[in-house]
Amino acid sequence: MKTINEINKELANLIPLINAEKKIEVDEFVQKVNEQPLTEQRRNGMCRFPMRITDQLFNSGEKLLVKLISEGGPEEGNKNGNLFKSGRTVKLFQKDFPEDEFVTGVINNSEKDQITLTLNIDSMQDWMMSHGLCVQLVFDNTSYKEMENAINQFIESEDERLIRLKAILYGDMTPDFNENTAFIKDLRLNERQNQALKLINDSQDVAVVHGPPGTGKTTTLVRAIIMTLKTEKRVLVCAPSNAAVDLITEKLASFFVNVVRIGQPARVTEEVLNHTLDYKIASHPNYKDIKMLRRRADEFRRMAGKYKRNFGPEERHQRTLLYNEARSLTEEADNLAYYVSNDIINKAEVITCTLVGAAYREIADLKFRTVFIDEAAQALEPACLIPILKAERIILAGDHFQLPPTVKSKEAIKGGLNKTLFEKIMTKSNVSIMLNEQYRMNKMIMQFSNMEFYNSELFANANCQDIKVFDDDLALEFVDTAGTGFIEKTEPKTFSSYNEEEASLIINYLKSYIDNVELMSSMHHVSEIGIISPYKAQVETIAKYLKESDIPDYIKAITTIDTADSFQGREKDVIIISMVRANDKGEIGFLNDTRRMNVAMTRAKRKLAIFGDSATISHSKFYDRLITFATENNCYRSAFEFMQF
């Protein structure tokens, strides 16, 4: 039986692993930014200049936003233009004086010739009015600091409840379940979902909901949270990504739950902005007093700033008085803002945030009877410890057969950082339950993943089991490119694989398929199309070919092309997968992570078409079984059927 000392040693071993992972990220960032002149950074997509501010405004959360436009026209030639993504941390400074004055902020949105930032200041500064501004990406190590802090706190804590949780999660202690707790079935949920609800209801320490694709994991979790609020004043709900937090925030709000979203407003969707703490502060009755105090403080600072360097004792004394008054007013405003923030949080039924966000100062001192962690199978173990420090019991939901957390360091992988707390808890008996009725996809689309990952325990709900785009359509097709002479290539700068012939074939297939759909008058069944590839270079190639094709514009408008990682949590009527790899050595690279393939295949509702070279990918037993499955179910097609000669 594990002792607490042994458990603490196991936890302490996580610190060098996250430091190894941080080093990889820092080294990559330093190479791209700190060791390169601004002109090279610009070519690498790490900064943008020259820019100027064209507009300033406050968002609904009363945060300062600035819009900048490129003075040289649209940014062209960047190798990594997509690095300027919403939510990234940046530094804004005057290009010719980078060390003199700067402010930090977060990207709201970014286009080729303009960018919108949320800045970490209350008002514009004089130098920001000039031309030649630079927006530069910065490395944000907040998550690593908070993970290390959480590990140390978990090790050192003398709290009896945390010690018990530690013994359950990492040791051999058996979690408690009180089966006498009152429970009423939710008639809106199926039998297995209600069993999950009862497991959560009875749990005194930990419970796990395993939710395969389309089985209503989020729905079940939302109902569980609402159920928990009947006996608890407030709960904390976390997830590893902003997108997952926003989704559950939106779902809870739709049930009129008083939910407060903690985090940087620039990182949340418009749909949940009015549930953020910043928005609620701006809507609070006392906010006008905060705003008035800050405005007066700014006026006193401006008055003090009018005094020049060469002035006498009387002017110096007057300037000091003005600065003191500004500081006093700012302190008063901060105290009132603190009161308002606490008032909002104390009245909240649910607080939502990312795992790292659970360490934010607004909720730093709060404790919760129950903490829910959604998408826990995508979360690094040390990140989960951040909210667990606040919990008496924890409820985890996710699917460890979908995308895992990203770990780049070989040392960290060898040490087990890529194995999640979710997976570790799943090995314990009687703490987890798997949802088994899926509501998303045709049963043929579901079946291969069902056999490979879920022990054939899933079944399709009657309303979706036979859904197709049109009656004679094949819900699943494997289009084999073997023998065509298609060959993969490697993008020399990013080392990402692409296959131009396969990309062209997919465009031909899509055009032919849409012609058939229109012929069958079934376009009302196709509101969205997704094209997925594991490789970014192939995503870019297919996007280029689609843009240049004569496929109708309305089809282009409803077609999304991206990687499997970006499609997690989403669904489309039609999904086309480009597997890219075609070589004599049978090398399949990214495709070895079959969980990515599971994600890709299970995004489809009515139609799934997979394009791949059987001669290459069948070196993997997994893909050999996929091809066999397609053949046995009359879903195998040859690429020659869709090639234009």
Coordinates of C-alpha atoms in Angstrom, one line a residue, residues 58-582:
F58 CA -13.9 49.9 -24.4
N59 CA -15.6 46.5 -24.8
S60 CA -18.7 45.5 -22.8
G61 CA -16.3 44.4 -20.0
E62 CA -14.8 47.9 -19.9
K63 CA -11.4 46.7 -21.1
L64 CA -9.4 49.0 -23.4
L65 CA -9.4 47.7 -27.0
V66 CA -7.2 49.2 -29.8
K67 CA -7.4 48.5 -33.5
L68 CA -4.2 48.6 -35.4
I69 CA -3.7 48.6 -39.2
S70 CA -0.6 47.8 -41.1
E71 CA 1.0 50.9 -42.6
G72 CA 2.6 48.8 -45.3
G73 CA -0.6 47.2 -46.4
P74 CA -1.6 43.6 -45.9
E75 CA 1.0 41.3 -44.3
E76 CA 2.6 39.2 -47.0
G77 CA 5.2 36.5 -47.1
N78 CA 4.9 35.4 -43.4
K79 CA 5.9 31.8 -43.0
N80 CA 3.7 31.4 -39.9
G81 CA 1.0 34.1 -40.3
N82 CA -1.4 31.9 -38.3
L83 CA 0.6 32.4 -35.1
F84 CA -1.3 35.6 -34.4
K85 CA -4.4 33.8 -33.0
S86 CA -7.1 35.0 -30.7
G87 CA -6.0 34.7 -27.1
R88 CA -2.2 34.9 -27.7
T89 CA -0.3 37.3 -25.4
V90 CA 1.6 40.1 -27.1
K91 CA 3.7 43.2 -26.5
L92 CA 3.0 46.5 -28.1
F93 CA 5.9 49.0 -28.5
Q94 CA 7.4 51.7 -30.7
K95 CA 9.6 49.9 -33.2
D96 CA 12.5 52.2 -32.9
F97 CA 12.5 52.3 -29.1
P98 CA 11.5 48.7 -28.1
E99 CA 13.0 48.9 -24.5
D100 CA 11.7 52.4 -23.6
E101 CA 7.9 51.9 -23.3
F102 CA 5.7 49.0 -23.9
V103 CA 2.4 47.5 -22.9
T104 CA 1.2 43.9 -22.9
G105 CA -2.2 42.6 -24.1
V106 CA -4.1 39.8 -25.7
I107 CA -5.1 39.3 -29.3
N108 CA -8.9 39.6 -29.9
N109 CA -8.8 39.0 -33.6
S110 CA -6.2 39.2 -36.4
E111 CA -6.5 39.7 -40.1
K112 CA -3.9 40.2 -42.9
D113 CA -3.8 44.0 -42.6
Q114 CA -5.2 44.7 -39.1
I115 CA -5.3 43.4 -35.6
T116 CA -7.4 44.1 -32.5
L117 CA -5.9 43.9 -29.0
T118 CA -7.2 44.1 -25.4
L119 CA -4.5 46.0 -23.5
N120 CA -3.6 45.6 -19.8
I121 CA -3.9 49.4 -19.2
D122 CA -6.8 51.7 -18.4
S123 CA -6.1 54.5 -20.9
M124 CA -4.0 55.3 -24.0
Q125 CA -0.4 56.5 -23.5
D126 CA 1.2 59.3 -25.6
W127 CA 3.7 57.2 -27.5
M128 CA 0.9 54.9 -28.7
M129 CA -0.4 57.7 -30.9
S130 CA 2.8 57.6 -33.1
H131 CA 3.4 55.6 -36.3
G132 CA 5.8 52.6 -36.5
L133 CA 4.3 50.5 -33.8
C134 CA 5.2 46.8 -33.4
V135 CA 3.0 44.0 -32.1
Q136 CA 5.2 41.1 -31.0
L137 CA 4.2 37.7 -29.6
V138 CA 5.6 37.0 -26.1
F139 CA 6.1 33.7 -24.3
D140 CA 3.6 33.3 -21.4
N141 CA 4.9 31.0 -18.7
T142 CA 1.9 31.5 -16.4
S143 CA 0.6 28.0 -16.9
Y144 CA 3.9 26.4 -16.0
K145 CA 4.3 28.6 -12.9
E146 CA 0.8 27.7 -11.7
M147 CA 1.3 24.0 -12.3
E148 CA 4.5 23.9 -10.3
N149 CA 2.8 25.9 -7.5
A150 CA -0.1 23.4 -7.5
I151 CA 2.2 20.4 -7.3
N152 CA 4.1 21.9 -4.3
Q153 CA 0.9 22.9 -2.5
F154 CA -0.6 19.5 -3.0
I155 CA 2.6 17.9 -1.6
E156 CA 2.8 20.3 1.4
S157 CA -0.8 20.7 2.3
E158 CA -1.8 19.5 5.8
D159 CA -5.5 19.9 5.0
E160 CA -7.1 16.5 5.9
R161 CA -9.5 16.6 3.0
L162 CA -6.7 17.1 0.5
I163 CA -4.6 14.4 2.1
R164 CA -7.6 12.0 1.7
L165 CA -8.1 13.0 -2.0
K166 CA -4.3 12.5 -2.5
A167 CA -4.5 9.0 -1.1
I168 CA -7.5 8.2 -3.3
L169 CA -6.2 9.7 -6.5
Y170 CA -2.6 8.4 -6.2
G171 CA -2.8 5.7 -3.6
D172 CA -4.9 2.7 -2.7
M173 CA -7.6 4.3 -0.6
T174 CA -11.1 3.4 -1.8
P175 CA -13.4 6.4 -2.5
D176 CA -16.7 6.5 -0.7
F177 CA -20.2 6.4 -2.3
N178 CA -23.4 7.1 -0.4
E179 CA -26.0 5.1 -2.2
N180 CA -28.7 6.3 0.3
T181 CA -28.5 9.8 -1.1
A182 CA -31.8 11.0 -2.5
F183 CA -31.9 10.7 -6.3
I184 CA -34.6 11.4 -8.8
K185 CA -34.1 10.3 -12.5
D186 CA -34.0 13.0 -15.1
L187 CA -36.5 12.1 -17.7
R188 CA -34.6 14.1 -20.4
L189 CA -31.7 11.7 -20.1
N190 CA -31.3 8.1 -21.2
E191 CA -30.7 5.2 -18.9
R192 CA -26.9 5.3 -18.9
Q193 CA -26.8 9.1 -18.5
N194 CA -29.0 8.8 -15.5
Q195 CA -26.7 6.1 -14.1
A196 CA -23.9 8.7 -14.5
L197 CA -26.0 11.2 -12.7
K198 CA -26.5 8.8 -9.8
L199 CA -22.8 8.0 -9.7
I200 CA -22.1 11.7 -9.3
N201 CA -24.9 12.1 -6.8
D202 CA -23.6 9.3 -4.6
S203 CA -19.9 10.2 -4.9
Q204 CA -18.3 11.6 -1.8
D205 CA -14.7 11.8 -3.3
V206 CA -14.4 11.3 -7.0
A207 CA -16.4 10.1 -10.0
V208 CA -15.6 9.9 -13.7
V209 CA -17.9 10.2 -16.7
H210 CA -16.4 8.6 -19.8
G211 CA -18.2 10.2 -22.8
P212 CA -17.4 8.8 -26.3
P213 CA -18.2 11.0 -29.3
G214 CA -21.8 12.0 -29.6
T215 CA -23.0 10.4 -26.4
G216 CA -24.1 13.6 -24.7
K217 CA -21.3 14.1 -22.3
T218 CA -21.7 17.8 -22.0
T219 CA -25.5 17.5 -21.7
T220 CA -25.0 15.0 -18.8
L221 CA -22.4 17.2 -17.1
V222 CA -24.7 20.2 -17.3
R223 CA -27.6 18.2 -15.8
A224 CA -25.2 17.0 -13.1
I225 CA -24.1 20.5 -12.2
I226 CA -27.7 21.7 -12.0
M227 CA -28.5 18.7 -9.8
T228 CA -25.5 19.5 -7.5
L229 CA -26.7 23.1 -7.1
K230 CA -29.8 21.8 -5.3
T231 CA -27.6 20.9 -2.3
E232 CA -24.6 23.2 -2.8
K233 CA -24.5 27.0 -2.9
R234 CA -21.8 27.2 -5.6
V235 CA -19.6 24.9 -7.8
L236 CA -16.5 25.4 -9.8
V237 CA -16.4 24.1 -13.4
C238 CA -13.1 23.9 -15.3
A239 CA -11.7 22.7 -18.6
P240 CA -8.2 22.8 -20.2
S241 CA -9.3 25.0 -23.1
N242 CA -11.1 28.3 -23.4
A243 CA -13.4 26.8 -26.1
A244 CA -14.5 24.0 -23.8
V245 CA -15.1 26.5 -20.9
D246 CA -17.1 28.7 -23.2
L247 CA -19.3 25.8 -24.4
I248 CA -20.3 24.7 -21.0
T249 CA -20.8 28.3 -19.8
E250 CA -23.2 28.8 -22.7
K251 CA -25.0 25.6 -22.0
L252 CA -25.4 26.4 -18.3
A253 CA -26.6 30.0 -19.1
S254 CA -29.3 28.5 -21.4
F255 CA -30.8 26.8 -18.3
F256 CA -30.8 30.2 -16.5
V257 CA -28.0 29.3 -14.1
N258 CA -26.2 32.3 -12.7
V259 CA -22.8 31.5 -14.2
V260 CA -19.7 33.8 -14.0
R261 CA -16.9 33.2 -16.5
I262 CA -13.5 34.0 -15.0
G263 CA -10.7 34.9 -17.5
Q264 CA -9.4 37.3 -20.1
P265 CA -12.4 38.6 -22.1
A266 CA -10.3 38.5 -25.3
R267 CA -10.2 34.8 -24.9
V268 CA -13.9 34.1 -24.7
T269 CA -16.5 34.0 -27.5
E270 CA -19.0 36.7 -28.1
E271 CA -21.8 34.4 -27.0
V272 CA -20.5 34.2 -23.4
L273 CA -19.0 37.7 -23.1
N274 CA -22.0 38.9 -21.0
H275 CA -21.3 36.1 -18.5
T276 CA -17.8 37.2 -17.9
L277 CA -16.8 38.8 -14.6
D278 CA -15.6 41.9 -16.4
Y279 CA -19.0 42.4 -18.1
K280 CA -20.9 41.8 -14.9
I281 CA -18.6 44.3 -13.1
A282 CA -19.4 46.9 -15.8
S283 CA -23.1 46.2 -15.3
H284 CA -23.0 46.5 -11.5
P285 CA -24.8 49.4 -9.9
N286 CA -21.6 50.6 -8.3
Y287 CA -19.6 50.6 -11.5
K288 CA -20.4 54.2 -12.4
D289 CA -18.6 55.2 -9.1
I290 CA -15.5 53.1 -10.0
K291 CA -15.4 54.7 -13.5
M292 CA -15.8 58.2 -12.0
L293 CA -12.9 57.6 -9.5
R294 CA -10.6 56.3 -12.3
R295 CA -11.5 59.3 -14.5
R296 CA -10.7 61.8 -11.8
A297 CA -7.4 59.9 -11.0
D298 CA -6.5 60.2 -14.7
E299 CA -7.3 64.0 -14.6
F300 CA -4.9 64.5 -11.7
R301 CA -2.2 62.5 -13.4
R302 CA -2.5 64.6 -16.5
M303 CA -2.4 67.8 -14.4
A304 CA 0.7 66.6 -12.6
G305 CA 2.3 65.6 -16.0
K306 CA 2.1 69.2 -17.2
Y307 CA 4.8 70.3 -14.9
K308 CA 8.2 70.3 -16.7
R309 CA 11.6 69.2 -15.2
N310 CA 12.9 72.8 -14.6
F311 CA 10.6 74.2 -12.0
G312 CA 10.8 75.4 -8.4
P313 CA 10.0 73.9 -5.0
E314 CA 6.4 75.2 -5.1
E315 CA 5.7 73.5 -8.4
R316 CA 7.4 70.3 -7.2
H317 CA 5.2 70.3 -4.1
Q318 CA 2.1 70.9 -6.2
R319 CA 3.0 68.0 -8.5
T320 CA 3.5 65.7 -5.5
L321 CA 0.1 66.6 -4.2
L322 CA -1.5 65.9 -7.5
Y323 CA 0.2 62.5 -7.8
N324 CA -0.8 61.6 -4.2
E325 CA -4.4 62.5 -5.0
A326 CA -4.3 60.3 -8.1
R327 CA -2.9 57.4 -6.1
S328 CA -5.6 57.9 -3.4
L329 CA -8.4 57.9 -6.0
T330 CA -7.0 54.9 -7.8
E331 CA -6.8 53.0 -4.5
E332 CA -10.4 53.9 -3.7
A333 CA -11.4 52.7 -7.1
D334 CA -9.5 49.4 -6.7
N335 CA -11.1 48.8 -3.3
L336 CA -14.6 49.5 -4.7
A337 CA -13.9 47.2 -7.7
Y338 CA -12.7 44.5 -5.3
Y339 CA -16.0 44.8 -3.4
V340 CA -18.0 44.7 -6.6
S341 CA -16.1 41.6 -7.8
N342 CA -16.6 39.8 -4.5
D343 CA -20.3 40.7 -4.6
I344 CA -20.8 39.2 -8.1
I345 CA -18.8 36.0 -7.3
N346 CA -20.6 35.5 -4.0
K347 CA -23.9 35.5 -5.8
A348 CA -22.8 33.2 -8.5
E349 CA -24.1 29.6 -8.6
V350 CA -21.4 28.4 -11.0
I351 CA -17.9 29.8 -11.7
T352 CA -16.3 28.6 -14.9
C353 CA -12.7 29.0 -15.9
T354 CA -9.7 27.2 -17.5
L355 CA -7.7 24.9 -15.2
V356 CA -5.0 27.6 -14.9
G357 CA -7.7 30.2 -14.4
A358 CA -8.6 28.5 -11.2
A359 CA -5.5 30.2 -9.7
Y360 CA -6.7 33.7 -10.7
R361 CA -6.7 36.2 -7.9
E362 CA -10.5 36.7 -8.1
I363 CA -11.2 33.2 -6.8
A364 CA -7.8 32.4 -5.2
D365 CA -9.1 32.0 -1.7
L366 CA -12.4 30.2 -2.6
K367 CA -13.1 26.6 -1.7
F368 CA -15.8 24.4 -3.2
R369 CA -17.5 21.2 -2.1
T370 CA -17.5 20.1 -5.8
V371 CA -15.2 20.8 -8.7
F372 CA -16.1 19.6 -12.2
I373 CA -13.4 19.1 -14.8
D374 CA -14.6 18.7 -18.3
E375 CA -12.4 17.4 -21.2
A376 CA -10.1 16.0 -18.4
A377 CA -8.6 13.5 -20.8
Q378 CA -7.0 16.4 -22.7
A379 CA -5.5 18.0 -19.6
L380 CA -2.0 17.7 -18.2
E381 CA -2.1 16.1 -14.8
P382 CA -0.4 19.0 -13.0
A383 CA -2.9 21.4 -14.5
C384 CA -5.8 19.4 -13.0
L385 CA -4.2 19.8 -9.6
I386 CA -4.8 23.6 -9.7
P387 CA -8.6 23.4 -9.3
I388 CA -8.4 20.2 -7.2
L389 CA -6.7 22.2 -4.5
K390 CA -10.0 24.0 -4.0
A391 CA -12.1 20.8 -3.9
E392 CA -13.6 18.5 -1.4
R393 CA -14.7 16.1 -4.2
I394 CA -14.0 16.1 -8.0
I395 CA -16.0 15.0 -11.0
L396 CA -14.1 14.4 -14.2
A397 CA -15.5 14.0 -17.7
G398 CA -13.8 13.2 -21.0
D399 CA -12.7 10.5 -23.4
H400 CA -9.1 9.2 -23.3
F401 CA -9.6 7.7 -26.7
Q402 CA -9.8 11.2 -28.3
L403 CA -7.0 13.8 -28.4
P404 CA -4.5 13.7 -25.5
P405 CA -2.7 16.8 -24.1
T406 CA 0.1 18.0 -26.3
V407 CA 3.6 17.1 -24.9
K408 CA 6.6 17.9 -27.1
S409 CA 9.5 16.9 -24.8
K410 CA 10.8 13.4 -25.2
E411 CA 12.0 13.5 -21.6
A412 CA 8.6 14.5 -20.4
I413 CA 6.9 11.7 -22.5
K414 CA 9.3 9.1 -21.2
G415 CA 8.5 10.3 -17.6
G416 CA 4.8 9.9 -18.2
L417 CA 3.6 13.5 -18.5
N418 CA 1.5 12.5 -21.4
K419 CA -0.5 10.2 -19.2
T420 CA -3.4 12.1 -17.7
L421 CA -5.0 12.0 -14.3
F422 CA -8.2 11.0 -16.1
E423 CA -6.5 7.8 -17.4
K424 CA -5.0 7.0 -14.0
I425 CA -8.4 7.3 -12.2
M426 CA -10.1 5.2 -14.9
T427 CA -8.1 2.2 -13.7
K428 CA -9.7 2.4 -10.3
S429 CA -12.8 0.2 -9.8
N430 CA -16.3 1.5 -9.5
V431 CA -15.5 5.2 -9.9
S432 CA -16.4 5.6 -13.7
I433 CA -19.2 5.0 -16.1
M434 CA -19.2 5.1 -19.9
L435 CA -22.1 6.7 -21.8
N436 CA -23.2 4.3 -24.5
E437 CA -25.9 5.8 -26.7
Q438 CA -24.7 8.1 -29.4
Y439 CA -26.9 10.8 -31.0
R440 CA -24.6 12.2 -33.7
M441 CA -23.8 9.8 -36.5
N442 CA -25.0 7.0 -38.8
K443 CA -24.3 3.6 -37.3
M444 CA -21.9 2.7 -40.1
I445 CA -19.8 5.8 -39.4
M446 CA -19.7 4.9 -35.7
Q447 CA -19.0 1.2 -36.0
F448 CA -15.3 1.0 -36.7
S449 CA -14.4 3.4 -33.8
N450 CA -16.9 1.5 -31.7
M451 CA -15.0 -1.8 -32.3
E452 CA -11.5 -0.3 -32.0
F453 CA -11.9 1.9 -28.9
Y454 CA -15.1 1.2 -27.1
N455 CA -15.4 -2.6 -27.0
S456 CA -18.5 -2.4 -29.3
E457 CA -20.5 -1.1 -26.3
L458 CA -21.9 1.9 -28.2
F459 CA -25.2 1.9 -30.1
A460 CA -26.7 4.6 -32.3
N461 CA -29.9 6.3 -31.2
A462 CA -32.9 5.4 -33.4
N463 CA -33.1 9.0 -34.7
C464 CA -29.6 9.0 -36.1
Q465 CA -28.7 5.4 -36.9
D466 CA -29.7 5.5 -40.5
I467 CA -29.3 9.2 -41.4
K468 CA -27.7 9.9 -44.8
V469 CA -27.5 12.8 -47.2
F470 CA -29.7 10.9 -49.6
D471 CA -31.2 7.4 -49.5
D472 CA -28.8 5.6 -51.9
D473 CA -25.7 7.2 -50.5
L474 CA -22.9 5.3 -48.8
A475 CA -22.6 6.7 -45.2
L476 CA -18.9 5.5 -45.2
E477 CA -16.4 5.3 -48.1
F478 CA -12.7 4.5 -48.1
V479 CA -11.2 5.8 -51.3
D480 CA -7.9 4.0 -52.0
T481 CA -5.2 5.9 -53.9
A482 CA -2.9 2.9 -54.1
G483 CA -1.5 2.4 -57.7
T484 CA -2.3 5.9 -58.8
G485 CA 1.3 7.1 -58.4
F486 CA 0.3 9.8 -55.9
I487 CA 3.3 10.7 -53.7
E488 CA 3.6 12.7 -50.6
K489 CA 6.0 15.7 -50.3
T490 CA 7.5 17.6 -47.4
E491 CA 7.2 21.3 -46.9
P492 CA 10.9 22.3 -46.4
K493 CA 10.3 25.0 -43.8
T494 CA 7.8 23.3 -41.5
F495 CA 8.5 19.7 -42.4
S496 CA 4.8 19.1 -42.7
S497 CA 3.6 16.5 -45.3
Y498 CA 1.3 17.2 -48.2
N499 CA 0.0 15.3 -51.2
E500 CA -1.0 17.5 -54.1
E501 CA -2.6 14.7 -56.2
E502 CA -4.7 13.5 -53.3
A503 CA -5.8 17.1 -52.6
S504 CA -6.8 17.5 -56.3
L505 CA -8.7 14.2 -56.1
I506 CA -10.6 15.3 -53.0
I507 CA -11.7 18.5 -54.8
N508 CA -12.9 16.3 -57.8
Y509 CA -14.7 14.0 -55.4
L510 CA -16.4 16.9 -53.6
K511 CA -17.6 18.4 -56.9
S512 CA -18.9 15.1 -58.1
Y513 CA -20.6 14.4 -54.7
I514 CA -22.3 17.8 -54.6
D515 CA -23.6 17.2 -58.1
N516 CA -25.2 14.0 -56.9
V517 CA -26.6 15.6 -53.8
E518 CA -28.2 18.4 -55.9
L519 CA -29.5 15.8 -58.3
M520 CA -31.2 14.0 -55.4
S521 CA -32.5 17.4 -54.1
S522 CA -30.9 16.6 -50.7
M523 CA -28.9 19.8 -50.1
H524 CA -31.0 20.6 -47.1
H525 CA -29.2 17.7 -45.4
V526 CA -25.8 19.4 -46.0
S527 CA -25.5 22.5 -44.0
E528 CA -21.8 22.0 -43.2
I529 CA -18.9 20.1 -44.8
G530 CA -15.5 19.5 -43.1
I531 CA -12.3 18.4 -44.7
I532 CA -9.7 17.1 -42.2
S533 CA -6.0 16.2 -42.5
P534 CA -3.4 15.6 -39.8
Y535 CA -1.0 17.8 -41.7
K536 CA -1.1 21.6 -41.8
A537 CA 0.6 21.7 -45.2
Q538 CA -2.2 19.5 -46.7
V539 CA -4.8 21.7 -45.0
E540 CA -3.3 24.7 -46.8
T541 CA -3.0 22.8 -50.1
I542 CA -6.6 21.6 -50.1
A543 CA -7.8 25.2 -49.1
K544 CA -5.9 26.6 -52.1
Y545 CA -7.3 24.0 -54.5
L546 CA -10.8 24.6 -53.2
K547 CA -10.5 28.3 -53.6
E548 CA -9.3 27.9 -57.2
S549 CA -11.9 25.3 -58.2
D550 CA -15.2 25.9 -60.0
I551 CA -17.1 24.4 -57.0
P552 CA -20.1 26.7 -56.3
D553 CA -19.4 29.5 -53.9
Y554 CA -22.1 28.5 -51.5
I555 CA -20.4 25.1 -51.1
K556 CA -17.0 26.8 -50.4
A557 CA -18.8 29.0 -47.8
I558 CA -20.0 26.0 -45.8
T559 CA -16.8 24.0 -46.1
T560 CA -14.2 24.1 -43.2
I561 CA -10.7 22.7 -43.8
D562 CA -8.5 22.1 -40.8
T563 CA -6.6 19.6 -38.7
A564 CA -8.2 16.9 -36.4
D565 CA -7.1 18.9 -33.4
S566 CA -9.1 21.9 -34.5
F567 CA -12.2 19.8 -35.1
Q568 CA -12.3 18.2 -31.6
G569 CA -15.8 18.9 -30.1
R570 CA -17.3 19.8 -33.5
E571 CA -19.5 17.9 -35.9
K572 CA -20.4 18.3 -39.6
D573 CA -22.9 16.6 -42.0
V574 CA -20.1 15.5 -44.3
I575 CA -16.5 14.9 -43.4
I576 CA -13.7 14.1 -45.8
I577 CA -10.4 12.9 -44.4
S578 CA -7.1 13.3 -46.3
M579 CA -4.5 10.9 -44.9
V580 CA -1.7 12.2 -47.2
R581 CA 0.9 9.6 -46.6
A582 CA 2.1 7.7 -49.7

